[in-house]
JSON list of C-alpha atoms and ligand atoms in Angstrom, two decimals:
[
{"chain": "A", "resi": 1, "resn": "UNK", "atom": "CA", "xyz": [0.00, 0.00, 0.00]},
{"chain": "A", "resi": 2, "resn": "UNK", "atom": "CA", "xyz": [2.52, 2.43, 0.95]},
{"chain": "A", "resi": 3, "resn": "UNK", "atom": "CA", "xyz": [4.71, 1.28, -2.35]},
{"chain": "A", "resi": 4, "resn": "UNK", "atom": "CA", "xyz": [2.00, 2.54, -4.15]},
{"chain": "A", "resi": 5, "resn": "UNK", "atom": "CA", "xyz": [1.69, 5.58, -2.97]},
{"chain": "A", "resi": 6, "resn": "UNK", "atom": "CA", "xyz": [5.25, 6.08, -3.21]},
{"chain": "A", "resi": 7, "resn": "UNK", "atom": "CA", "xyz": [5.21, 5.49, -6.87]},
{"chain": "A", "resi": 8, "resn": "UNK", "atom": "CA", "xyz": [1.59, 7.16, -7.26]},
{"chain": "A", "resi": 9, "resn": "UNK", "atom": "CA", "xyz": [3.95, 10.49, -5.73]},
{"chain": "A", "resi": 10, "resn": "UNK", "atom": "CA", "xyz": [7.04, 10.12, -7.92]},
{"chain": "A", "resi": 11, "resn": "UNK", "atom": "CA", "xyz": [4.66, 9.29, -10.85]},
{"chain": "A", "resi": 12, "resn": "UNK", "atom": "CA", "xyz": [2.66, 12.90, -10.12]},
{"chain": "A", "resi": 13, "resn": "UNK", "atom": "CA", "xyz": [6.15, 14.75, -9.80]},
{"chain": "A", "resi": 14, "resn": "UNK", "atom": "CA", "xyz": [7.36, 13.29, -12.75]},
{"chain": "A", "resi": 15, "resn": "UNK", "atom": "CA", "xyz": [4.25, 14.71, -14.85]},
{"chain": "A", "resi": 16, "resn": "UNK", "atom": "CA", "xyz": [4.68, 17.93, -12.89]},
{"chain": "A", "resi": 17, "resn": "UNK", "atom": "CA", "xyz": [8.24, 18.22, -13.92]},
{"chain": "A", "resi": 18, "resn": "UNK", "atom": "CA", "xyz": [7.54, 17.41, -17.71]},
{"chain": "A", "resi": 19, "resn": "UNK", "atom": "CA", "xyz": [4.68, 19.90, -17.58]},
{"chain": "A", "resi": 20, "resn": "UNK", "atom": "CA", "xyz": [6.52, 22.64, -16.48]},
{"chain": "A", "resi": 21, "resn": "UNK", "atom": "CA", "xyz": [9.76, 22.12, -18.59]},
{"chain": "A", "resi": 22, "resn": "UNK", "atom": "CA", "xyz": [7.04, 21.35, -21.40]},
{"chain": "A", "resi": 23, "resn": "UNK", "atom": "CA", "xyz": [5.03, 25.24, -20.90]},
{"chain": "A", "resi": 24, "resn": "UNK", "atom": "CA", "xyz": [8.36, 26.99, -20.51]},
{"chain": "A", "resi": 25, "resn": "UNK", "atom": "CA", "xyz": [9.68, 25.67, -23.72]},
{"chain": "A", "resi": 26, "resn": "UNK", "atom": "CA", "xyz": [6.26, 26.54, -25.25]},
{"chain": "A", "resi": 27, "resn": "UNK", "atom": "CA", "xyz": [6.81, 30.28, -23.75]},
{"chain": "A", "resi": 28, "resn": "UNK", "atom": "CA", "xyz": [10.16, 30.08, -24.92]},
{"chain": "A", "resi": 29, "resn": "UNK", "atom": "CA", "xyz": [9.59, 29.87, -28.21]},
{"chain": "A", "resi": 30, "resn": "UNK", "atom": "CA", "xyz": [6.54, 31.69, -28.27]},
{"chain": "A", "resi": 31, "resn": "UNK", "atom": "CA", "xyz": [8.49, 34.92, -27.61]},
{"chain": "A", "resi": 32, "resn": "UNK", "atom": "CA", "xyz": [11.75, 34.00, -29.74]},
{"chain": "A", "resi": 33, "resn": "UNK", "atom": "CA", "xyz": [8.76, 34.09, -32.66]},
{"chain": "A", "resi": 34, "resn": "UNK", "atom": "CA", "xyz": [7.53, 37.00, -32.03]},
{"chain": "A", "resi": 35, "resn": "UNK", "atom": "CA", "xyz": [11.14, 38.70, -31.02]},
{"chain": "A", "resi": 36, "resn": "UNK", "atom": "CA", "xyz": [11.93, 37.66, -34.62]},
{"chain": "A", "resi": 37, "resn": "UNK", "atom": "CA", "xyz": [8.59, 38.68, -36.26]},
{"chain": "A", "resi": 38, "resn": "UNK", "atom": "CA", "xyz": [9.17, 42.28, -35.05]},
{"chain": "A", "resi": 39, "resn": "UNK", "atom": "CA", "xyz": [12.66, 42.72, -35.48]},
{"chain": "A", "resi": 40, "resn": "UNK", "atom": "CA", "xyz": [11.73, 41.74, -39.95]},
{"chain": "A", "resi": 41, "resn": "UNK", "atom": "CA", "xyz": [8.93, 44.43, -39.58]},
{"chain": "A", "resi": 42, "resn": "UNK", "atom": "CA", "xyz": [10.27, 47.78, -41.55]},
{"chain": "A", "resi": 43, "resn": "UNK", "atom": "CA", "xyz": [8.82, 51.19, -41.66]},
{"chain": "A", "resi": 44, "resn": "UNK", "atom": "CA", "xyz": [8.36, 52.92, -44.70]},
{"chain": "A", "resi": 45, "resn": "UNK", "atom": "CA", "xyz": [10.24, 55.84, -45.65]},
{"chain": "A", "resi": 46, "resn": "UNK", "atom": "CA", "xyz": [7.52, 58.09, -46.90]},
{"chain": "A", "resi": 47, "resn": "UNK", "atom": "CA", "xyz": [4.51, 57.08, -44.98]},
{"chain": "A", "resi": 48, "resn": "UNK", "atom": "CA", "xyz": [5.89, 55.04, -41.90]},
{"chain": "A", "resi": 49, "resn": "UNK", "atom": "CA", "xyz": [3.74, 52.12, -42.13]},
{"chain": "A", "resi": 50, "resn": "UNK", "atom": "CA", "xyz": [5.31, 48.98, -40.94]},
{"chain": "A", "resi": 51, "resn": "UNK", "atom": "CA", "xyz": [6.05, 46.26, -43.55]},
{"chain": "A", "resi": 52, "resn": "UNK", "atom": "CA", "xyz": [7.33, 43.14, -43.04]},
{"chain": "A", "resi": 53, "resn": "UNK", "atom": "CA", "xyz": [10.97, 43.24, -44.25]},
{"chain": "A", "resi": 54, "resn": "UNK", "atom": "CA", "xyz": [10.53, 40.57, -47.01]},
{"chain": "A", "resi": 55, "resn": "UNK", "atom": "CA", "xyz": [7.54, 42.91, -48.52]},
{"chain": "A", "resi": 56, "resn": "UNK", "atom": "CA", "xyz": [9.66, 45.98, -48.31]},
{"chain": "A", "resi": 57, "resn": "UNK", "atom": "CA", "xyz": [11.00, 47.39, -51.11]},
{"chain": "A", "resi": 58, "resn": "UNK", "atom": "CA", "xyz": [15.03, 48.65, -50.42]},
{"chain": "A", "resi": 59, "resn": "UNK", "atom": "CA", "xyz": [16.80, 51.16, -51.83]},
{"chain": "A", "resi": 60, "resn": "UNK", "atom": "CA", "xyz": [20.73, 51.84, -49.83]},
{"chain": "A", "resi": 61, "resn": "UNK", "atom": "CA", "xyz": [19.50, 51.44, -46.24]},
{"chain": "A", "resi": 62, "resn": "UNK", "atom": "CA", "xyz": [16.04, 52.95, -47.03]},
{"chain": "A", "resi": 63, "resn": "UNK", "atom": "CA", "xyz": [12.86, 50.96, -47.10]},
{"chain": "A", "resi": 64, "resn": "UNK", "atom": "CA", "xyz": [9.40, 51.68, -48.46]},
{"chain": "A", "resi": 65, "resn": "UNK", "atom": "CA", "xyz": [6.07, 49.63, -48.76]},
{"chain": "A", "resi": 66, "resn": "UNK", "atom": "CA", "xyz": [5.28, 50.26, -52.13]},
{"chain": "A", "resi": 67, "resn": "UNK", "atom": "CA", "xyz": [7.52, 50.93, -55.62]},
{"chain": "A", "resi": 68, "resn": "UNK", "atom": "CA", "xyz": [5.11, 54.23, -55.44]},
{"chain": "A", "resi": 69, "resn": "UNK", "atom": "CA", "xyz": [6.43, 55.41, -52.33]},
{"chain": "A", "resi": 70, "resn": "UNK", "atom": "CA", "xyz": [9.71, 54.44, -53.29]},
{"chain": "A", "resi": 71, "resn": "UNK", "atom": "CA", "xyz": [9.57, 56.73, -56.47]},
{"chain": "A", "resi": 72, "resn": "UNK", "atom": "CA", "xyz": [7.91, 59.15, -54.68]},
{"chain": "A", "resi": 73, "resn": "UNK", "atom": "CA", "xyz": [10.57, 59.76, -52.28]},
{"chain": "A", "resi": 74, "resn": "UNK", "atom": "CA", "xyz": [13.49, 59.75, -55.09]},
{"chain": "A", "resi": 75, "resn": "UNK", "atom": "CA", "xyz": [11.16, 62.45, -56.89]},
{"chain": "A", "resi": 76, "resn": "UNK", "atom": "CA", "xyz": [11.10, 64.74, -53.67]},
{"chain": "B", "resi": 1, "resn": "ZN", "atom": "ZN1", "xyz": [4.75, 53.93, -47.72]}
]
């Protein structure tokens, strides 16, 4: 009887342990994702909307959301 309760404990603090390491892992990555997802968002040169980086159109170190507000900025 008490063996069982032994291994009924261990077998709860084993879950318990894999639980926790399983949510911090989870919130882990959860923020590297979104860490990353910001840090590729870009804001336009004319109108300062944010663009993800891969959308963004570059010219030198410059980045704008559309090839109008690209040529609208080279035209002044
Ligand atoms: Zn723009």
């Amino acid at each position: 009887m008490i063996r069982n309760l032994v291994l009924l404990i261990v077998v709860a603090l084993g879950a318990w342990f894999v639980l926790r390491e399983v949510r911090r892992y989870r919130e882990r990555r959860d923020r590297e994702s979104e860490t990353k997802r910001f840090a590729q968002m870009v804001a336009c040169d004319h109108c300062g909307m944010h663009i993800p980086e891969s959308q963004a159109i570059r010219v030198d170190k410059r980045a704008y959301c559309s090839e109008a507000h690209r040529r609208a900025a080279e035209n002044g």
